[in-house]
PDB file of C-alpha atoms and ligand atoms in Angstrom:
ATOM      1  CA  MET A   1      69.830  79.013  89.345  1.00 49.00           C
ATOM      2  CA  SER A   2      73.569  78.727  88.955  1.00 49.00           C
ATOM      3  CA  SER A   3      75.502  78.749  92.197  1.00 55.00           C
ATOM      4  CA  THR A   4      77.743  81.472  90.794  1.00 65.00           C
ATOM      5  CA  ALA A   5      74.883  83.935  90.235  1.00 71.00           C
ATOM      6  CA  THR A   6      75.612  87.276  91.860  1.00 78.00           C
ATOM      7  CA  LYS A   7      73.644  87.749  95.047  1.00 80.00           C
ATOM      8  CA  PRO A   8      72.023  91.132  95.700  1.00 85.00           C
ATOM      9  CA  PHE A   9      74.353  91.976  98.587  1.00 91.00           C
ATOM     10  CA  GLU A  10      77.359  91.240  96.405  1.00 93.00           C
ATOM     11  CA  SER A  11      76.485  93.786  93.755  1.00 93.00           C
ATOM     12  CA  LEU A  12      75.576  96.351  96.417  1.00 94.00           C
ATOM     13  CA  ILE A  13      78.930  95.928  98.125  1.00 97.00           C
ATOM     14  CA  ARG A  14      80.730  96.037  94.798  1.00 96.00           C
ATOM     15  CA  ASP A  15      79.012  99.308  93.838  1.00 96.00           C
ATOM     16  CA  ARG A  16      79.730 100.898  97.195  1.00 97.00           C
ATOM     17  CA  VAL A  17      83.392  99.933  97.236  1.00 97.00           C
ATOM     18  CA  ALA A  18      83.844 101.142  93.656  1.00 97.00           C
ATOM     19  CA  GLN A  19      82.222 104.451  94.529  1.00 97.00           C
ATOM     20  CA  LEU A  20      84.360 104.900  97.648  1.00 98.00           C
ATOM     21  CA  LYS A  21      87.530 104.143  95.732  1.00 96.00           C
ATOM     22  CA  GLN A  22      86.671 106.967  93.347  1.00 97.00           C
ATOM     23  CA  GLU A  23      85.776 109.315  96.135  1.00 97.00           C
ATOM     24  CA  ILE A  24      88.618 108.678  98.580  1.00 98.00           C
ATOM     25  CA  PRO A  25      92.187 109.730  97.752  1.00 97.00           C
ATOM     26  CA  SER A  26      94.404 106.717  97.108  1.00 96.00           C
ATOM     27  CA  SER A  27      96.686 107.814  99.958  1.00 97.00           C
ATOM     28  CA  VAL A  28      93.892 107.075 102.447  1.00 98.00           C
ATOM     29  CA  THR A  29      93.462 103.463 103.529  1.00 98.00           C
ATOM     30  CA  LEU A  30      89.887 102.252 103.297  1.00 98.00           C
ATOM     31  CA  MET A  31      88.987  99.772 106.031  1.00 98.00           C
ATOM     32  CA  GLY A  32      85.738  97.829 105.804  1.00 98.00           C
ATOM     33  CA  VAL A  33      84.257  97.402 109.277  1.00 98.00           C
ATOM     34  CA  SER A  34      82.704  93.952 109.077  1.00 98.00           C
ATOM     35  CA  LYS A  35      81.480  93.525 112.639  1.00 98.00           C
ATOM     36  CA  LYS A  36      78.086  91.794 112.790  1.00 97.00           C
ATOM     37  CA  LYS A  37      78.340  90.952 109.086  1.00 97.00           C
ATOM     38  CA  PRO A  38      78.809  87.386 107.821  1.00 97.00           C
ATOM     39  CA  THR A  39      81.861  86.211 105.916  1.00 98.00           C
ATOM     40  CA  PRO A  40      80.252  86.242 102.425  1.00 97.00           C
ATOM     41  CA  TYR A  41      80.023  90.033 102.808  1.00 97.00           C
ATOM     42  CA  ILE A  42      83.737  90.217 103.567  1.00 98.00           C
ATOM     43  CA  ARG A  43      84.557  87.936 100.686  1.00 97.00           C
ATOM     44  CA  ALA A  44      82.473  90.069  98.316  1.00 97.00           C
ATOM     45  CA  ALA A  45      84.350  93.216  99.372  1.00 98.00           C
ATOM     46  CA  TYR A  46      87.692  91.442  99.088  1.00 98.00           C
ATOM     47  CA  ASP A  47      86.774  90.259  95.609  1.00 96.00           C
ATOM     48  CA  CYS A  48      86.412  93.842  94.463  1.00 94.00           C
ATOM     49  CA  GLY A  49      89.733  94.876  95.894  1.00 96.00           C
ATOM     50  CA  LEU A  50      89.230  95.788  99.555  1.00 98.00           C
ATOM     51  CA  ARG A  51      92.070  94.407 101.671  1.00 98.00           C
ATOM     52  CA  HIS A  52      91.644  95.975 105.128  1.00 98.00           C
ATOM     53  CA  PHE A  53      88.904  94.792 107.467  1.00 98.00           C
ATOM     54  CA  GLY A  54      88.040  95.814 110.998  1.00 98.00           C
ATOM     55  CA  GLU A  55      86.393  93.772 113.740  1.00 98.00           C
ATOM     56  CA  SER A  56      85.548  94.885 117.246  1.00 98.00           C
ATOM     57  CA  ARG A  57      85.110  91.609 119.151  1.00 98.00           C
ATOM     58  CA  ILE A  58      87.702  88.867 119.382  1.00 98.00           C
ATOM     59  CA  GLN A  59      85.182  86.048 119.837  1.00 98.00           C
ATOM     60  CA  GLU A  60      83.258  87.147 116.751  1.00 98.00           C
ATOM     61  CA  ALA A  61      86.355  87.715 114.637  1.00 98.00           C
ATOM     62  CA  LEU A  62      88.228  84.450 115.192  1.00 98.00           C
ATOM     63  CA  PRO A  63      85.764  82.076 113.492  1.00 98.00           C
ATOM     64  CA  LYS A  64      85.364  84.546 110.618  1.00 98.00           C
ATOM     65  CA  GLN A  65      89.109  84.742 110.170  1.00 98.00           C
ATOM     66  CA  GLU A  66      89.280  80.982 110.060  1.00 98.00           C
ATOM     67  CA  GLU A  67      86.628  80.827 107.335  1.00 98.00           C
ATOM     68  CA  LEU A  68      88.502  83.441 105.326  1.00 98.00           C
ATOM     69  CA  ALA A  69      91.993  82.033 105.791  1.00 98.00           C
ATOM     70  CA  ASP A  70      92.337  81.537 102.038  1.00 98.00           C
ATOM     71  CA  LEU A  71      92.255  85.323 101.413  1.00 98.00           C
ATOM     72  CA  SER A  72      95.997  85.721 101.675  1.00 97.00           C
ATOM     73  CA  GLU A  73      96.188  89.511 101.315  1.00 98.00           C
ATOM     74  CA  LEU A  74      93.543  90.279 103.899  1.00 98.00           C
ATOM     75  CA  VAL A  75      94.781  92.599 106.652  1.00 98.00           C
ATOM     76  CA  TRP A  76      92.893  92.391 109.948  1.00 98.00           C
ATOM     77  CA  HIS A  77      92.408  95.414 112.192  1.00 98.00           C
ATOM     78  CA  PHE A  78      91.082  95.209 115.740  1.00 98.00           C
ATOM     79  CA  ILE A  79      89.020  98.296 116.562  1.00 98.00           C
ATOM     80  CA  GLY A  80      87.034  97.384 119.696  1.00 98.00           C
ATOM     81  CA  THR A  81      87.776  97.825 123.359  1.00 97.00           C
ATOM     82  CA  LEU A  82      90.441  95.292 124.223  1.00 97.00           C
ATOM     83  CA  GLN A  83      90.249  93.564 127.589  1.00 95.00           C
ATOM     84  CA  SER A  84      93.668  92.586 128.878  1.00 92.00           C
ATOM     85  CA  ASN A  85      92.739  88.891 129.008  1.00 96.00           C
ATOM     86  CA  LYS A  86      92.154  89.011 125.230  1.00 97.00           C
ATOM     87  CA  ALA A  87      95.381  90.826 124.445  1.00 97.00           C
ATOM     88  CA  LYS A  88      97.294  87.706 123.528  1.00 97.00           C
ATOM     89  CA  LYS A  89      94.636  86.615 121.052  1.00 97.00           C
ATOM     90  CA  ALA A  90      94.518  90.095 119.557  1.00 98.00           C
ATOM     91  CA  ILE A  91      98.237  89.927 118.862  1.00 97.00           C
ATOM     92  CA  ALA A  92      98.080  86.449 117.418  1.00 97.00           C
ATOM     93  CA  HIS A  93      95.168  87.213 115.083  1.00 97.00           C
ATOM     94  CA  PHE A  94      95.370  90.880 114.082  1.00 98.00           C
ATOM     95  CA  HIS A  95      97.964  92.871 112.154  1.00 98.00           C
ATOM     96  CA  TRP A  96      96.732  96.143 113.608  1.00 98.00           C
ATOM     97  CA  ILE A  97      95.176  97.158 116.927  1.00 98.00           C
ATOM     98  CA  HIS A  98      93.586 100.640 116.751  1.00 98.00           C
ATOM     99  CA  SER A  99      92.101 100.705 120.206  1.00 97.00           C
ATOM    100  CA  VAL A 100      95.098 100.727 122.534  1.00 98.00           C
ATOM    101  CA  ASP A 101      93.657 102.957 125.209  1.00 97.00           C
ATOM    102  CA  ASN A 102      96.092 103.014 128.126  1.00 98.00           C
ATOM    103  CA  LEU A 103      99.771 102.612 128.939  1.00 98.00           C
ATOM    104  CA  LYS A 104      99.372  99.359 130.860  1.00 98.00           C
ATOM    105  CA  LEU A 105      97.697  97.733 127.872  1.00 98.00           C
ATOM    106  CA  ALA A 106     100.417  98.986 125.522  1.00 98.00           C
ATOM    107  CA  GLN A 107     103.092  97.573 127.818  1.00 98.00           C
ATOM    108  CA  ARG A 108     101.266  94.269 128.060  1.00 98.00           C
ATOM    109  CA  LEU A 109     100.958  94.056 124.280  1.00 98.00           C
ATOM    110  CA  ASP A 110     104.672  94.739 124.015  1.00 97.00           C
ATOM    111  CA  ARG A 111     105.539  91.860 126.380  1.00 97.00           C
ATOM    112  CA  LEU A 112     103.111  89.491 124.678  1.00 97.00           C
ATOM    113  CA  ALA A 113     104.328  90.411 121.206  1.00 97.00           C
ATOM    114  CA  GLN A 114     107.820  89.373 122.168  1.00 94.00           C
ATOM    115  CA  GLY A 115     106.535  85.995 123.337  1.00 91.00           C
ATOM    116  CA  GLU A 116     104.402  85.509 120.223  1.00 90.00           C
ATOM    117  CA  ASN A 117     107.206  86.629 117.956  1.00 89.00           C
ATOM    118  CA  ARG A 118     104.937  89.187 116.291  1.00 91.00           C
ATOM    119  CA  ARG A 119     105.284  92.905 115.762  1.00 95.00           C
ATOM    120  CA  PRO A 120     101.770  94.335 115.785  1.00 97.00           C
ATOM    121  CA  ASN A 121     100.964  97.831 114.550  1.00 98.00           C
ATOM    122  CA  LEU A 122      99.291  99.868 117.259  1.00 98.00           C
ATOM    123  CA  CYS A 123      97.264 103.060 117.235  1.00 98.00           C
ATOM    124  CA  LEU A 124      96.741 105.012 120.434  1.00 98.00           C
ATOM    125  CA  GLN A 125      93.093 105.791 121.114  1.00 98.00           C
ATOM    126  CA  VAL A 126      92.735 109.393 122.202  1.00 98.00           C
ATOM    127  CA  LYS A 127      89.745 111.340 123.461  1.00 98.00           C
ATOM    128  CA  VAL A 128      90.446 114.751 121.998  1.00 96.00           C
ATOM    129  CA  LEU A 129      87.128 115.936 123.444  1.00 96.00           C
ATOM    130  CA  PRO A 130      85.752 114.770 126.811  1.00 94.00           C
ATOM    131  CA  ASP A 131      83.708 111.576 126.353  1.00 95.00           C
ATOM    132  CA  PRO A 132      82.591 109.652 129.450  1.00 93.00           C
ATOM    133  CA  SER A 133      81.267 106.795 127.297  1.00 94.00           C
ATOM    134  CA  LYS A 134      84.683 105.867 125.898  1.00 94.00           C
ATOM    135  CA  THR A 135      88.097 104.769 127.031  1.00 96.00           C
ATOM    136  CA  GLY A 136      91.299 106.324 125.781  1.00 98.00           C
ATOM    137  CA  TRP A 137      93.919 108.902 126.692  1.00 98.00           C
ATOM    138  CA  HIS A 138      93.107 112.546 127.191  1.00 98.00           C
ATOM    139  CA  ILE A 139      95.635 114.616 125.291  1.00 98.00           C
ATOM    140  CA  ASP A 140      97.600 115.674 128.377  1.00 97.00           C
ATOM    141  CA  GLU A 141      97.657 112.106 129.684  1.00 98.00           C
ATOM    142  CA  LEU A 142      99.024 110.885 126.385  1.00 97.00           C
ATOM    143  CA  MET A 143     101.754 113.514 126.366  1.00 97.00           C
ATOM    144  CA  ALA A 144     102.764 112.375 129.862  1.00 98.00           C
ATOM    145  CA  ASP A 145     102.856 108.703 128.826  1.00 97.00           C
ATOM    146  CA  LEU A 146     104.781 109.182 125.599  1.00 96.00           C
ATOM    147  CA  PRO A 147     108.249 108.665 127.110  1.00 94.00           C
ATOM    148  CA  ALA A 148     107.158 105.252 128.423  1.00 96.00           C
ATOM    149  CA  LEU A 149     105.542 104.410 125.083  1.00 96.00           C
ATOM    150  CA  TYR A 150     108.767 105.295 123.257  1.00 94.00           C
ATOM    151  CA  LEU A 151     110.495 102.523 125.181  1.00 94.00           C
ATOM    152  CA  LEU A 152     108.339  99.734 123.757  1.00 95.00           C
ATOM    153  CA  SER A 153     110.351  97.814 121.213  1.00 94.00           C
ATOM    154  CA  ASN A 154     108.234  94.810 120.232  1.00 96.00           C
ATOM    155  CA  VAL A 155     105.284  96.781 118.908  1.00 97.00           C
ATOM    156  CA  ALA A 156     105.153  99.419 116.187  1.00 96.00           C
ATOM    157  CA  ILE A 157     103.314 102.443 117.518  1.00 96.00           C
ATOM    158  CA  ARG A 158     101.947 103.751 114.259  1.00 96.00           C
ATOM    159  CA  GLY A 159      99.571 106.538 115.102  1.00 97.00           C
ATOM    160  CA  VAL A 160      96.487 107.903 116.746  1.00 98.00           C
ATOM    161  CA  MET A 161      92.904 106.648 116.629  1.00 98.00           C
ATOM    162  CA  VAL A 162      89.995 108.958 117.321  1.00 98.00           C
ATOM    163  CA  ILE A 163      86.239 108.421 117.645  1.00 98.00           C
ATOM    164  CA  PRO A 164      84.295 111.663 118.095  1.00 97.00           C
ATOM    165  CA  PRO A 165      81.739 111.650 120.929  1.00 97.00           C
ATOM    166  CA  LEU A 166      78.203 110.763 119.833  1.00 95.00           C
ATOM    167  CA  GLY A 167      75.814 113.547 118.897  1.00 94.00           C
ATOM    168  CA  LEU A 168      78.213 116.273 117.745  1.00 96.00           C
ATOM    169  CA  ASN A 169      77.010 118.738 115.135  1.00 96.00           C
ATOM    170  CA  LEU A 170      79.066 119.375 112.010  1.00 96.00           C
ATOM    171  CA  GLU A 171      81.033 122.242 113.476  1.00 97.00           C
ATOM    172  CA  GLU A 172      81.886 120.265 116.625  1.00 97.00           C
ATOM    173  CA  THR A 173      82.873 117.228 114.564  1.00 98.00           C
ATOM    174  CA  ARG A 174      85.233 119.366 112.494  1.00 98.00           C
ATOM    175  CA  HIS A 175      86.687 120.867 115.649  1.00 98.00           C
ATOM    176  CA  CYS A 176      87.275 117.371 117.026  1.00 98.00           C
ATOM    177  CA  PHE A 177      89.018 116.234 113.822  1.00 98.00           C
ATOM    178  CA  SER A 178      91.115 119.369 113.676  1.00 98.00           C
ATOM    179  CA  LYS A 179      92.298 118.821 117.271  1.00 98.00           C
ATOM    180  CA  ALA A 180      93.122 115.230 116.395  1.00 98.00           C
ATOM    181  CA  GLN A 181      95.173 116.385 113.421  1.00 98.00           C
ATOM    182  CA  ASP A 182      97.105 118.875 115.579  1.00 98.00           C
ATOM    183  CA  LEU A 183      97.816 116.184 118.138  1.00 98.00           C
ATOM    184  CA  PHE A 184      98.942 113.760 115.456  1.00 97.00           C
ATOM    185  CA  HIS A 185     101.402 116.282 114.030  1.00 97.00           C
ATOM    186  CA  THR A 186     102.725 117.199 117.464  1.00 96.00           C
ATOM    187  CA  VAL A 187     103.418 113.596 118.386  1.00 95.00           C
ATOM    188  CA  GLN A 188     104.798 112.847 114.942  1.00 95.00           C
ATOM    189  CA  ARG A 189     107.351 115.666 115.261  1.00 93.00           C
ATOM    190  CA  GLN A 190     108.279 114.684 118.801  1.00 91.00           C
ATOM    191  CA  SER A 191     108.570 111.007 118.140  1.00 88.00           C
ATOM    192  CA  ARG A 192     110.906 111.213 115.184  1.00 86.00           C
ATOM    193  CA  GLU A 193     113.977 110.456 117.253  1.00 82.00           C
ATOM    194  CA  HIS A 194     112.258 107.450 118.803  1.00 81.00           C
ATOM    195  CA  TRP A 195     109.987 105.906 116.210  1.00 63.00           C
ATOM    196  CA  VAL A 196     110.733 105.490 112.568  1.00 62.00           C
ATOM    197  CA  GLN A 197     107.148 105.367 111.522  1.00 87.00           C
ATOM    198  CA  PHE A 198     104.446 107.281 113.368  1.00 94.00           C
ATOM    199  CA  ASP A 199     102.361 107.885 110.290  1.00 96.00           C
ATOM    200  CA  GLN A 200      98.703 106.963 110.779  1.00 98.00           C
ATOM    201  CA  LEU A 201      95.717 109.020 111.793  1.00 98.00           C
ATOM    202  CA  SER A 202      92.797 106.606 112.088  1.00 98.00           C
ATOM    203  CA  LYS A 203      89.580 108.603 112.077  1.00 98.00           C
ATOM    204  CA  GLY A 204      86.394 108.770 110.053  1.00 98.00           C
ATOM    205  CA  MET A 205      83.364 106.458 110.029  1.00 98.00           C
ATOM    206  CA  SER A 206      80.311 106.276 107.762  1.00 98.00           C
ATOM    207  CA  GLY A 207      78.765 109.501 109.053  1.00 97.00           C
ATOM    208  CA  ASP A 208      81.827 111.708 109.008  1.00 97.00           C
ATOM    209  CA  TYR A 209      84.580 110.292 106.823  1.00 98.00           C
ATOM    210  CA  GLN A 210      84.639 113.190 104.342  1.00 98.00           C
ATOM    211  CA  ASP A 211      85.357 115.649 107.129  1.00 98.00           C
ATOM    212  CA  ALA A 212      87.902 113.267 108.633  1.00 98.00           C
ATOM    213  CA  ILE A 213      89.757 113.058 105.316  1.00 98.00           C
ATOM    214  CA  ALA A 214      89.651 116.826 104.916  1.00 98.00           C
ATOM    215  CA  ALA A 215      91.393 116.957 108.313  1.00 98.00           C
ATOM    216  CA  GLY A 216      94.200 114.600 107.374  1.00 98.00           C
ATOM    217  CA  SER A 217      92.849 111.128 108.097  1.00 98.00           C
ATOM    218  CA  THR A 218      95.045 108.341 106.707  1.00 98.00           C
ATOM    219  CA  ILE A 219      92.694 105.446 107.571  1.00 98.00           C
ATOM    220  CA  VAL A 220      88.902 105.596 107.475  1.00 98.00           C
ATOM    221  CA  ARG A 221      86.856 102.849 109.127  1.00 98.00           C
ATOM    222  CA  LEU A 222      83.616 102.330 107.225  1.00 98.00           C
ATOM    223  CA  GLY A 223      80.947  99.852 108.209  1.00 98.00           C
ATOM    224  CA  ARG A 224      77.414 100.817 107.178  1.00 98.00           C
ATOM    225  CA  THR A 225      78.513 102.712 104.076  1.00 98.00           C
ATOM    226  CA  ILE A 226      79.974  99.503 102.647  1.00 98.00           C
ATOM    227  CA  PHE A 227      77.940  96.695 104.204  1.00 97.00           C
ATOM    228  CA  GLY A 228      74.600  98.334 105.047  1.00 95.00           C
ATOM    229  CA  GLU A 229      72.955  98.841 108.424  1.00 94.00           C
ATOM    230  CA  ARG A 230      73.830  96.440 111.230  1.00 94.00           C
ATOM    231  CA  GLU A 231      71.386  94.426 113.349  1.00 87.00           C
ATOM    232  CA  LYS A 232      71.040  95.904 116.816  1.00 81.00           C
TER     233      LYS A 232
HETATM  234  C1  PLP B 301      81.555 100.199 114.231  1.00 77.25           C
HETATM  235  C2  PLP B 301      82.764 101.037 114.151  1.00 77.25           C
HETATM  236  C3  PLP B 301      83.089 101.749 112.975  1.00 77.25           C
HETATM  237  C4  PLP B 301      82.207 101.740 111.746  1.00 77.25           C
HETATM  238  O1  PLP B 301      81.067 102.498 111.968  1.00 77.25           O
HETATM  239  P1  PLP B 301      80.047 102.841 110.748  1.00 77.25           P
HETATM  240  O2  PLP B 301      79.244 103.956 111.289  1.00 77.25           O
HETATM  241  O3  PLP B 301      79.264 101.610 110.492  1.00 77.25           O
HETATM  242  O4  PLP B 301      80.891 103.241 109.595  1.00 77.25           O
HETATM  243  C5  PLP B 301      84.270 102.448 112.961  1.00 77.25           C
HETATM  244  N1  PLP B 301      85.094 102.495 114.026  1.00 77.25           N
HETATM  245  C6  PLP B 301      84.814 101.860 115.161  1.00 77.25           C
HETATM  246  C7  PLP B 301      85.765 101.945 116.296  1.00 77.25           C
HETATM  247  C8  PLP B 301      83.641 101.115 115.264  1.00 77.25           C
HETATM  248  O5  PLP B 301      83.368 100.483 116.421  1.00 77.25           O
END
């Protein structure tokens, strides 16, 4: 068999990406969540035009990034919980960090970005509904921290990231997304004098991205829909 023969996973990924590109408005950024998937999967998605990829663990992402260093237009997004001792690596190796979940971390990223001479794009992870299993700001906490966040000058605070709590029904999911949209617009209005570009609402995964888009999502983060189920 020729070494260039299309492998089954390649045509699957190609079909799924093509379908999503038809389905999703072009104003919405499609991120392929490639955690737990090997680099040939990422390469296959890149080859059919996907440019944004999300990883949730630094130690898993770094060797993959190295293997894919030839893909010059690839934009890396960090979407996992970020421990402060990994913050420097996150800045050095990712263009976006979606999971900034407290003020101290944001301030640390700002200091480190100055040292690294980078200007990362950050999204603020917010729990719009109570969720003991996740980190992130509650809405009122975020509103209280905004003045301090406005002061950060070495990072670009680009928007809000939301993950609905597990196990919501459709109505509850829509309620969660609608609250996230309201919050996004509130902060966007408020922040105009401080930030040039607070323009991203990162929400929507494989199970709920249509509802997320209907409620104003600008970035959807899709893993299983593009790459298939993950190993536990
Ligand atoms: C894993 C993950 C996703 C992708 O989830 P799928 O259900 O596979 O689409 C999106 N966002 C975050 C933060 C994740 O950890």
